[in-house]
PDB file of C-alpha atoms in Angstrom:
ATOM      1  CA  ALA A   1      -0.058  -0.044   0.032  1.00 64.00           C
ATOM      2  CA  PRO A   2       1.251   3.617  -0.551  1.00 66.00           C
ATOM      3  CA  ALA A   3       2.540   5.530   2.234  1.00 64.00           C
ATOM      4  CA  VAL A   4       0.229   7.759   3.893  1.00 64.00           C
ATOM      5  CA  ALA A   5       1.513  11.505   3.642  1.00 64.00           C
ATOM      6  CA  GLU A   6       2.008  13.054   7.156  1.00 71.00           C
ATOM      7  CA  PRO A   7      -0.346  15.940   7.848  1.00 74.00           C
ATOM      8  CA  ALA A   8       1.138  19.373   7.516  1.00 76.00           C
ATOM      9  CA  PRO A   9       2.092  20.952  11.006  1.00 83.00           C
ATOM     10  CA  ALA A  10      -0.400  23.210  12.708  1.00 91.00           C
ATOM     11  CA  TYR A  11       2.249  25.866  13.103  1.00 90.00           C
ATOM     12  CA  THR A  12       5.688  26.759  11.877  1.00 96.00           C
ATOM     13  CA  LEU A  13       8.806  28.418  13.651  1.00 97.00           C
ATOM     14  CA  SER A  14      11.257  30.538  11.875  1.00 98.00           C
ATOM     15  CA  TYR A  15      14.310  32.667  12.461  1.00 98.00           C
ATOM     16  CA  ASN A  16      16.115  35.395  10.751  1.00 98.00           C
ATOM     17  CA  LEU A  17      19.329  37.146  11.083  1.00 98.00           C
ATOM     18  CA  GLY A  18      20.912  39.760   9.058  1.00 98.00           C
ATOM     19  CA  ILE A  19      23.787  42.330   8.906  1.00 98.00           C
ATOM     20  CA  TYR A  20      22.661  46.019   7.618  1.00 98.00           C
ATOM     21  CA  SER A  21      24.705  48.764   6.874  1.00 98.00           C
ATOM     22  CA  HIS A  22      22.252  50.990   8.400  1.00 97.00           C
ATOM     23  CA  TYR A  23      19.247  50.651  10.349  1.00 98.00           C
ATOM     24  CA  MET A  24      16.598  52.697   8.342  1.00 97.00           C
ATOM     25  CA  PHE A  25      13.007  53.004   9.409  1.00 97.00           C
ATOM     26  CA  ARG A  26      10.641  55.061   7.437  1.00 97.00           C
ATOM     27  CA  GLY A  27      13.474  57.263   5.966  1.00 97.00           C
ATOM     28  CA  VAL A  28      14.955  57.671   9.284  1.00 97.00           C
ATOM     29  CA  GLU A  29      18.425  56.208  10.283  1.00 97.00           C
ATOM     30  CA  TYR A  30      18.638  54.831  13.945  1.00 95.00           C
ATOM     31  CA  SER A  31      21.857  53.036  14.211  1.00 95.00           C
ATOM     32  CA  ASP A  32      24.721  55.444  12.914  1.00 92.00           C
ATOM     33  CA  GLY A  33      26.238  52.649  11.086  1.00 94.00           C
ATOM     34  CA  PRO A  34      26.064  48.715  10.997  1.00 98.00           C
ATOM     35  CA  ALA A  35      22.996  47.087  12.769  1.00 98.00           C
ATOM     36  CA  LEU A  36      22.896  43.459  13.544  1.00 98.00           C
ATOM     37  CA  GLN A  37      19.198  42.614  13.389  1.00 98.00           C
ATOM     38  CA  GLY A  38      17.135  39.381  13.990  1.00 98.00           C
ATOM     39  CA  GLY A  39      13.868  37.786  15.076  1.00 98.00           C
ATOM     40  CA  ILE A  40      11.841  34.699  15.657  1.00 98.00           C
ATOM     41  CA  ASP A  41       8.418  34.146  14.020  1.00 98.00           C
ATOM     42  CA  TRP A  42       5.752  31.888  15.089  1.00 98.00           C
ATOM     43  CA  ALA A  43       2.844  31.221  12.632  1.00 98.00           C
ATOM     44  CA  HIS A  44      -0.238  29.192  12.869  1.00 98.00           C
ATOM     45  CA  SER A  45      -2.260  27.514   9.908  1.00 96.00           C
ATOM     46  CA  SER A  46      -5.127  29.544  10.711  1.00 97.00           C
ATOM     47  CA  GLY A  47      -3.567  32.695  10.038  1.00 97.00           C
ATOM     48  CA  PHE A  48      -2.433  33.964  13.547  1.00 98.00           C
ATOM     49  CA  TYR A  49       1.160  34.738  14.166  1.00 98.00           C
ATOM     50  CA  LEU A  50       3.365  36.236  16.670  1.00 98.00           C
ATOM     51  CA  GLY A  51       7.160  37.158  17.084  1.00 98.00           C
ATOM     52  CA  THR A  52       9.768  39.076  18.406  1.00 98.00           C
ATOM     53  CA  TRP A  53      12.641  41.185  16.484  1.00 98.00           C
ATOM     54  CA  ALA A  54      15.589  43.250  17.751  1.00 98.00           C
ATOM     55  CA  SER A  55      18.228  45.673  16.534  1.00 98.00           C
ATOM     56  CA  ASN A  56      21.075  47.732  17.985  1.00 98.00           C
ATOM     57  CA  LEU A  57      20.594  51.406  17.961  1.00 96.00           C
ATOM     58  CA  ASP A  58      22.507  54.858  18.115  1.00 94.00           C
ATOM     59  CA  PRO A  59      21.735  55.838  21.703  1.00 91.00           C
ATOM     60  CA  TYR A  60      21.898  59.538  20.763  1.00 87.00           C
ATOM     61  CA  SER A  61      18.660  58.863  18.750  1.00 85.00           C
ATOM     62  CA  TYR A  62      16.940  57.234  21.791  1.00 84.00           C
ATOM     63  CA  GLY A  63      17.400  59.392  24.766  1.00 75.00           C
ATOM     64  CA  LYS A  64      21.082  59.952  25.113  1.00 78.00           C
ATOM     65  CA  THR A  65      22.224  63.599  25.819  1.00 73.00           C
ATOM     66  CA  ASP A  66      25.646  65.012  26.950  1.00 68.00           C
ATOM     67  CA  ALA A  67      25.866  67.220  30.068  1.00 54.00           C
ATOM     68  CA  GLY A  68      24.833  70.955  28.902  1.00 48.00           C
ATOM     69  CA  TYR A  69      23.045  69.793  25.913  1.00 47.00           C
ATOM     70  CA  LEU A  70      19.523  70.442  27.314  1.00 46.00           C
ATOM     71  CA  LEU A  71      18.947  73.933  28.772  1.00 44.00           C
ATOM     72  CA  THR A  72      17.461  72.446  31.926  1.00 43.00           C
ATOM     73  CA  THR A  73      17.889  73.516  35.453  1.00 40.00           C
ATOM     74  CA  THR A  74      20.108  70.347  36.013  1.00 43.00           C
ATOM     75  CA  SER A  75      21.826  70.027  32.572  1.00 44.00           C
ATOM     76  CA  LYS A  76      22.903  66.438  33.549  1.00 49.00           C
ATOM     77  CA  SER A  77      24.036  63.890  30.842  1.00 51.00           C
ATOM     78  CA  THR A  78      21.646  60.939  30.402  1.00 73.00           C
ATOM     79  CA  ARG A  79      22.165  57.441  28.990  1.00 77.00           C
ATOM     80  CA  GLY A  80      20.188  56.472  25.922  1.00 83.00           C
ATOM     81  CA  ASN A  81      18.937  53.184  24.752  1.00 91.00           C
ATOM     82  CA  HIS A  82      21.194  50.819  22.762  1.00 94.00           C
ATOM     83  CA  LEU A  83      18.691  48.222  21.811  1.00 96.00           C
ATOM     84  CA  GLU A  84      15.169  48.078  20.255  1.00 97.00           C
ATOM     85  CA  THR A  85      13.176  44.960  20.807  1.00 98.00           C
ATOM     86  CA  ASP A  86       9.830  44.622  19.212  1.00 98.00           C
ATOM     87  CA  PHE A  87       7.107  41.918  20.204  1.00 98.00           C
ATOM     88  CA  TYR A  88       4.193  41.769  17.862  1.00 98.00           C
ATOM     89  CA  ALA A  89       1.206  39.558  17.014  1.00 98.00           C
ATOM     90  CA  GLY A  90      -1.317  39.493  14.209  1.00 98.00           C
ATOM     91  CA  TYR A  91      -3.635  37.771  11.610  1.00 98.00           C
ATOM     92  CA  ALA A  92      -2.947  37.360   8.007  1.00 98.00           C
ATOM     93  CA  HIS A  93      -5.318  35.824   5.215  1.00 98.00           C
ATOM     94  CA  THR A  94      -5.282  35.546   1.507  1.00 98.00           C
ATOM     95  CA  PHE A  95      -8.730  35.337  -0.051  1.00 98.00           C
ATOM     96  CA  ALA A  96      -9.370  33.172  -3.165  1.00 97.00           C
ATOM     97  CA  ASN A  97      -9.383  36.265  -5.299  1.00 97.00           C
ATOM     98  CA  GLY A  98      -5.893  36.937  -4.469  1.00 97.00           C
ATOM     99  CA  VAL A  99      -6.528  39.983  -1.980  1.00 98.00           C
ATOM    100  CA  GLY A 100      -4.587  39.751   1.220  1.00 98.00           C
ATOM    101  CA  VAL A 101      -5.422  41.277   4.642  1.00 98.00           C
ATOM    102  CA  ASN A 102      -3.009  41.618   7.611  1.00 98.00           C
ATOM    103  CA  VAL A 103      -3.706  42.989  10.868  1.00 98.00           C
ATOM    104  CA  LEU A 104      -0.899  43.624  13.327  1.00 98.00           C
ATOM    105  CA  GLY A 105      -0.171  45.044  16.902  1.00 98.00           C
ATOM    106  CA  ASN A 106       3.492  45.939  17.418  1.00 98.00           C
ATOM    107  CA  TYR A 107       5.091  46.993  20.806  1.00 98.00           C
ATOM    108  CA  TYR A 108       8.410  48.706  20.547  1.00 97.00           C
ATOM    109  CA  ALA A 109      10.311  48.098  23.721  1.00 97.00           C
ATOM    110  CA  TYR A 110      13.532  49.600  24.967  1.00 95.00           C
ATOM    111  CA  LEU A 111      14.386  47.319  27.819  1.00 93.00           C
ATOM    112  CA  GLU A 112      17.238  49.234  28.999  1.00 90.00           C
ATOM    113  CA  GLY A 113      14.584  51.427  30.327  1.00 83.00           C
ATOM    114  CA  HIS A 114      16.155  54.961  29.520  1.00 80.00           C
ATOM    115  CA  LYS A 115      13.585  57.768  29.006  1.00 80.00           C
ATOM    116  CA  ALA A 116      12.891  60.411  26.783  1.00 72.00           C
ATOM    117  CA  ASN A 117      13.679  64.137  27.358  1.00 66.00           C
ATOM    118  CA  ASN A 118      10.825  66.791  27.245  1.00 67.00           C
ATOM    119  CA  VAL A 119      11.741  70.314  28.226  1.00 58.00           C
ATOM    120  CA  ASP A 120       8.952  72.445  29.272  1.00 57.00           C
ATOM    121  CA  PRO A 121       8.988  76.343  28.706  1.00 55.00           C
ATOM    122  CA  LEU A 122      10.390  76.842  32.230  1.00 54.00           C
ATOM    123  CA  GLY A 123      13.205  74.666  31.430  1.00 54.00           C
ATOM    124  CA  VAL A 124      12.297  71.750  33.579  1.00 56.00           C
ATOM    125  CA  ASN A 125      13.051  68.363  32.295  1.00 60.00           C
ATOM    126  CA  HIS A 126      10.395  65.769  32.249  1.00 65.00           C
ATOM    127  CA  ARG A 127      11.223  62.183  31.641  1.00 68.00           C
ATOM    128  CA  ASN A 128       8.686  59.618  29.886  1.00 79.00           C
ATOM    129  CA  THR A 129       9.312  56.182  28.697  1.00 85.00           C
ATOM    130  CA  ILE A 130      10.031  55.791  24.892  1.00 90.00           C
ATOM    131  CA  ASP A 131       8.046  52.446  24.706  1.00 94.00           C
ATOM    132  CA  SER A 132       5.415  52.764  22.047  1.00 96.00           C
ATOM    133  CA  PHE A 133       2.583  50.444  20.575  1.00 98.00           C
ATOM    134  CA  GLU A 134       1.316  50.696  17.056  1.00 98.00           C
ATOM    135  CA  ALA A 135      -1.461  48.982  15.371  1.00 98.00           C
ATOM    136  CA  SER A 136      -1.632  48.496  11.511  1.00 98.00           C
ATOM    137  CA  ILE A 137      -3.850  46.955   8.705  1.00 98.00           C
ATOM    138  CA  ALA A 138      -2.467  46.055   5.233  1.00 98.00           C
ATOM    139  CA  LEU A 139      -4.191  45.147   1.935  1.00 98.00           C
ATOM    140  CA  SER A 140      -2.348  43.327  -0.580  1.00 98.00           C
ATOM    141  CA  TYR A 141      -2.933  42.328  -4.267  1.00 98.00           C
ATOM    142  CA  SER A 142      -0.388  41.048  -6.916  1.00 98.00           C
ATOM    143  CA  TYR A 143       2.806  43.142  -6.569  1.00 98.00           C
ATOM    144  CA  PHE A 144       1.221  45.750  -4.318  1.00 98.00           C
ATOM    145  CA  THR A 145       0.739  46.226  -0.586  1.00 98.00           C
ATOM    146  CA  TYR A 146      -0.961  49.445   1.134  1.00 98.00           C
ATOM    147  CA  THR A 147      -0.403  49.618   4.921  1.00 98.00           C
ATOM    148  CA  TYR A 148      -1.845  52.093   7.559  1.00 98.00           C
ATOM    149  CA  PHE A 149      -0.076  52.295  10.833  1.00 98.00           C
ATOM    150  CA  ASN A 150      -1.280  54.178  13.996  1.00 98.00           C
ATOM    151  CA  VAL A 151       0.509  54.793  17.201  1.00 98.00           C
ATOM    152  CA  LEU A 152      -1.949  54.451  20.120  1.00 97.00           C
ATOM    153  CA  THR A 153       0.617  55.605  22.604  1.00 95.00           C
ATOM    154  CA  ASP A 154       2.477  58.738  22.775  1.00 93.00           C
ATOM    155  CA  TYR A 155       5.092  58.958  20.068  1.00 93.00           C
ATOM    156  CA  TYR A 156       8.095  57.528  21.540  1.00 91.00           C
ATOM    157  CA  GLY A 157       7.423  59.166  24.920  1.00 87.00           C
ATOM    158  CA  LEU A 158       7.562  62.642  23.319  1.00 86.00           C
ATOM    159  CA  ASP A 159       5.132  65.345  24.890  1.00 86.00           C
ATOM    160  CA  LYS A 160       3.378  67.978  22.640  1.00 88.00           C
ATOM    161  CA  THR A 161       5.745  70.724  21.821  1.00 83.00           C
ATOM    162  CA  ASP A 162       5.709  74.135  20.066  1.00 77.00           C
ATOM    163  CA  LYS A 163       7.909  75.077  17.120  1.00 75.00           C
ATOM    164  CA  ASN A 164      10.846  75.447  19.268  1.00 72.00           C
ATOM    165  CA  PHE A 165      10.489  72.068  20.782  1.00 72.00           C
ATOM    166  CA  ASN A 166       9.499  73.427  24.291  1.00 72.00           C
ATOM    167  CA  ARG A 167       7.121  71.028  25.853  1.00 74.00           C
ATOM    168  CA  LEU A 168       3.487  72.377  26.374  1.00 77.00           C
ATOM    169  CA  LYS A 169       1.545  71.974  29.643  1.00 66.00           C
ATOM    170  CA  SER A 170      -1.075  69.777  28.086  1.00 67.00           C
ATOM    171  CA  GLY A 171      -1.747  67.471  25.294  1.00 71.00           C
ATOM    172  CA  GLY A 172      -0.076  64.184  24.077  1.00 84.00           C
ATOM    173  CA  THR A 173       1.235  63.016  20.706  1.00 92.00           C
ATOM    174  CA  SER A 174      -0.824  59.695  20.393  1.00 94.00           C
ATOM    175  CA  GLY A 175      -2.423  59.283  17.000  1.00 96.00           C
ATOM    176  CA  ALA A 176       0.849  59.525  14.911  1.00 97.00           C
ATOM    177  CA  ASP A 177       0.036  57.490  11.704  1.00 98.00           C
ATOM    178  CA  TYR A 178       1.927  56.401   8.653  1.00 98.00           C
ATOM    179  CA  HIS A 179       0.730  55.497   5.029  1.00 98.00           C
ATOM    180  CA  GLU A 180       2.860  53.211   3.007  1.00 98.00           C
ATOM    181  CA  LEU A 181       2.418  51.845  -0.454  1.00 98.00           C
ATOM    182  CA  LYS A 182       5.079  49.198  -1.458  1.00 98.00           C
ATOM    183  CA  VAL A 183       5.643  47.222  -4.520  1.00 98.00           C
ATOM    184  CA  ALA A 184       7.774  44.059  -5.124  1.00 98.00           C
ATOM    185  CA  TYR A 185       8.222  42.916  -8.725  1.00 98.00           C
ATOM    186  CA  PRO A 186      10.242  39.960  -9.671  1.00 97.00           C
ATOM    187  CA  LEU A 187      12.608  40.901 -12.576  1.00 98.00           C
ATOM    188  CA  PRO A 188      12.825  38.518 -15.565  1.00 95.00           C
ATOM    189  CA  PHE A 189      16.686  38.207 -15.200  1.00 93.00           C
ATOM    190  CA  ALA A 190      19.472  37.327 -12.467  1.00 92.00           C
ATOM    191  CA  ALA A 191      16.779  36.367  -9.956  1.00 92.00           C
ATOM    192  CA  LEU A 192      16.276  39.878  -8.647  1.00 97.00           C
ATOM    193  CA  THR A 193      13.300  41.548  -7.078  1.00 98.00           C
ATOM    194  CA  LEU A 194      12.773  45.213  -7.600  1.00 98.00           C
ATOM    195  CA  GLY A 195      11.212  46.854  -4.473  1.00 98.00           C
ATOM    196  CA  ALA A 196       9.947  50.440  -4.299  1.00 98.00           C
ATOM    197  CA  LYS A 197       7.810  52.179  -1.486  1.00 98.00           C
ATOM    198  CA  VAL A 198       6.566  55.519  -0.672  1.00 98.00           C
ATOM    199  CA  GLY A 199       5.306  56.769   2.707  1.00 98.00           C
ATOM    200  CA  TYR A 200       4.088  59.603   4.766  1.00 98.00           C
ATOM    201  CA  GLN A 201       4.669  60.011   8.529  1.00 98.00           C
ATOM    202  CA  ARG A 202       2.260  62.390  10.347  1.00 97.00           C
ATOM    203  CA  THR A 203       3.119  63.420  13.867  1.00 96.00           C
ATOM    204  CA  PRO A 204       0.386  65.503  15.539  1.00 93.00           C
ATOM    205  CA  GLY A 205       1.698  67.547  18.323  1.00 91.00           C
ATOM    206  CA  LEU A 206       5.180  67.427  17.051  1.00 91.00           C
ATOM    207  CA  GLN A 207       7.037  68.764  14.064  1.00 91.00           C
ATOM    208  CA  GLY A 208       8.222  65.486  12.624  1.00 93.00           C
ATOM    209  CA  SER A 209       5.834  64.990   9.819  1.00 97.00           C
ATOM    210  CA  GLU A 210       7.602  64.133   6.512  1.00 98.00           C
ATOM    211  CA  GLY A 211       7.639  61.561   3.407  1.00 98.00           C
ATOM    212  CA  ASP A 212       9.978  59.117   2.308  1.00 98.00           C
ATOM    213  CA  PHE A 213      10.644  56.869  -0.671  1.00 98.00           C
ATOM    214  CA  ALA A 214      12.900  54.036  -1.216  1.00 98.00           C
ATOM    215  CA  ILE A 215      13.892  51.801  -4.286  1.00 98.00           C
ATOM    216  CA  GLY A 216      16.178  48.944  -4.368  1.00 98.00           C
ATOM    217  CA  LEU A 217      17.045  45.353  -5.592  1.00 98.00           C
ATOM    218  CA  THR A 218      17.005  42.009  -3.681  1.00 98.00           C
ATOM    219  CA  ARG A 219      18.361  38.737  -4.711  1.00 97.00           C
ATOM    220  CA  ASN A 220      17.609  35.349  -2.992  1.00 95.00           C
ATOM    221  CA  PHE A 221      20.397  32.800  -3.161  1.00 94.00           C
ATOM    222  CA  ALA A 222      21.997  29.664  -1.600  1.00 92.00           C
ATOM    223  CA  MET A 223      25.364  29.444   0.033  1.00 86.00           C
ATOM    224  CA  PRO A 224      27.566  26.458  -0.757  1.00 84.00           C
ATOM    225  CA  GLY A 225      28.160  23.969   1.928  1.00 73.00           C
ATOM    226  CA  ALA A 226      29.728  20.739   2.966  1.00 69.00           C
ATOM    227  CA  GLY A 227      26.717  18.767   1.807  1.00 74.00           C
ATOM    228  CA  LYS A 228      23.748  20.390   0.058  1.00 78.00           C
ATOM    229  CA  PRO A 229      23.748  24.342  -0.209  1.00 83.00           C
ATOM    230  CA  THR A 230      22.012  26.196   2.632  1.00 87.00           C
ATOM    231  CA  GLU A 231      18.955  27.831   1.515  1.00 91.00           C
ATOM    232  CA  GLY A 232      17.161  31.254   2.672  1.00 95.00           C
ATOM    233  CA  TRP A 233      19.880  33.719   1.953  1.00 96.00           C
ATOM    234  CA  SER A 234      19.017  37.216   0.348  1.00 97.00           C
ATOM    235  CA  ALA A 235      21.004  40.276  -0.366  1.00 98.00           C
ATOM    236  CA  ASN A 236      19.818  43.803  -0.902  1.00 98.00           C
ATOM    237  CA  ALA A 237      20.913  47.405  -1.976  1.00 98.00           C
ATOM    238  CA  THR A 238      18.254  50.271  -1.382  1.00 98.00           C
ATOM    239  CA  TYR A 239      18.372  54.092  -1.927  1.00 98.00           C
ATOM    240  CA  THR A 240      16.372  55.866   0.806  1.00 98.00           C
ATOM    241  CA  ASP A 241      15.523  59.714   0.752  1.00 98.00           C
ATOM    242  CA  THR A 242      12.758  61.887   2.430  1.00 98.00           C
ATOM    243  CA  PHE A 243      10.466  64.838   1.050  1.00 98.00           C
ATOM    244  CA  ASP A 244       8.258  67.358   2.567  1.00 97.00           C
ATOM    245  CA  VAL A 245       9.807  67.475   5.870  1.00 97.00           C
ATOM    246  CA  ASP A 246       7.934  69.652   8.353  1.00 95.00           C
ATOM    247  CA  ASN A 247      10.904  70.633  10.599  1.00 93.00           C
ATOM    248  CA  GLU A 248      14.395  69.427   9.712  1.00 93.00           C
ATOM    249  CA  ASN A 249      15.548  69.967  13.138  1.00 91.00           C
ATOM    250  CA  PHE A 250      13.226  67.398  14.462  1.00 91.00           C
ATOM    251  CA  TYR A 251      15.449  64.817  12.634  1.00 94.00           C
ATOM    252  CA  LEU A 252      18.675  65.946  14.424  1.00 91.00           C
ATOM    253  CA  SER A 253      20.041  63.550  17.042  1.00 88.00           C
ATOM    254  CA  ALA A 254      21.420  64.781  20.340  1.00 81.00           C
ATOM    255  CA  ASP A 255      24.896  64.791  19.012  1.00 85.00           C
ATOM    256  CA  GLY A 256      23.713  66.768  16.055  1.00 87.00           C
ATOM    257  CA  ARG A 257      23.725  63.895  13.346  1.00 92.00           C
ATOM    258  CA  ASP A 258      21.082  64.232  10.543  1.00 95.00           C
ATOM    259  CA  LEU A 259      18.987  61.354  10.985  1.00 95.00           C
ATOM    260  CA  ASN A 260      16.817  61.600   7.699  1.00 96.00           C
ATOM    261  CA  GLU A 261      19.591  62.255   5.108  1.00 95.00           C
ATOM    262  CA  ARG A 262      19.522  60.128   1.790  1.00 96.00           C
ATOM    263  CA  GLN A 263      21.337  57.020   2.297  1.00 97.00           C
ATOM    264  CA  LEU A 264      22.284  53.885  -0.032  1.00 98.00           C
ATOM    265  CA  THR A 265      22.162  50.784   2.416  1.00 98.00           C
ATOM    266  CA  PHE A 266      22.953  47.081   2.025  1.00 98.00           C
ATOM    267  CA  TYR A 267      22.167  43.988   3.766  1.00 98.00           C
ATOM    268  CA  VAL A 268      22.782  40.328   3.900  1.00 98.00           C
ATOM    269  CA  LYS A 269      20.535  38.058   5.818  1.00 97.00           C
ATOM    270  CA  ARG A 270      19.201  34.453   6.283  1.00 97.00           C
ATOM    271  CA  VAL A 271      15.729  33.081   7.027  1.00 97.00           C
ATOM    272  CA  TRP A 272      15.648  29.307   8.227  1.00 95.00           C
TER     273      TRP A 272
END
């Protein structure tokens, strides 16, 4: 009698690890150079999934300041966060007509616990947690994906400010949202995929609203090994830039680095 095929497992567990020339997120660089990024994903056959992901950071972009940088009554230096850890869960489904939907909740955690600086008009420094929670919904068809993101907490711990970045007495920064349209098109040569995106970040109560776009090439490949080749490798090169920036000073780190300047980035990663 023919062998009976084993049933497909109810869930899968996968891992990813990559080396990136920069940690770029929505047109903004958060690493000040190379970044090591990786994560673990659990996916159920029903469409539900959850996972975690982490990357190193430039601490000056996430809370670090040098003594005297802030015009506060204390002017103390502060330690920043060196690591971002995301915890997320969601549900994804593709219908028979090819339309896909993906609903996601993502908690951006900074486990070192170093907080954001918020300076009010009297020069008093208020310290808030940087941790943030963002919900999103994505619709996809063929090569295209549109995603809407909304931050349900204060935007990375920042309080509402005026144009001079003075903290206002009342009002938060929740409701920051991001619209993103992406395309991934497999080219008919060299096993390359052309990727492009355009997005717009809106930050109510702050001056960080701006658009960004990116275009790049990705190639999947196998690495030779002492038996069969190891699968799951990919390499990418992407050009990123921003436009329609509300206030360029919003994108200066505490050591004066321009976080949203145009970048050409590269990565090599493996998924298994």
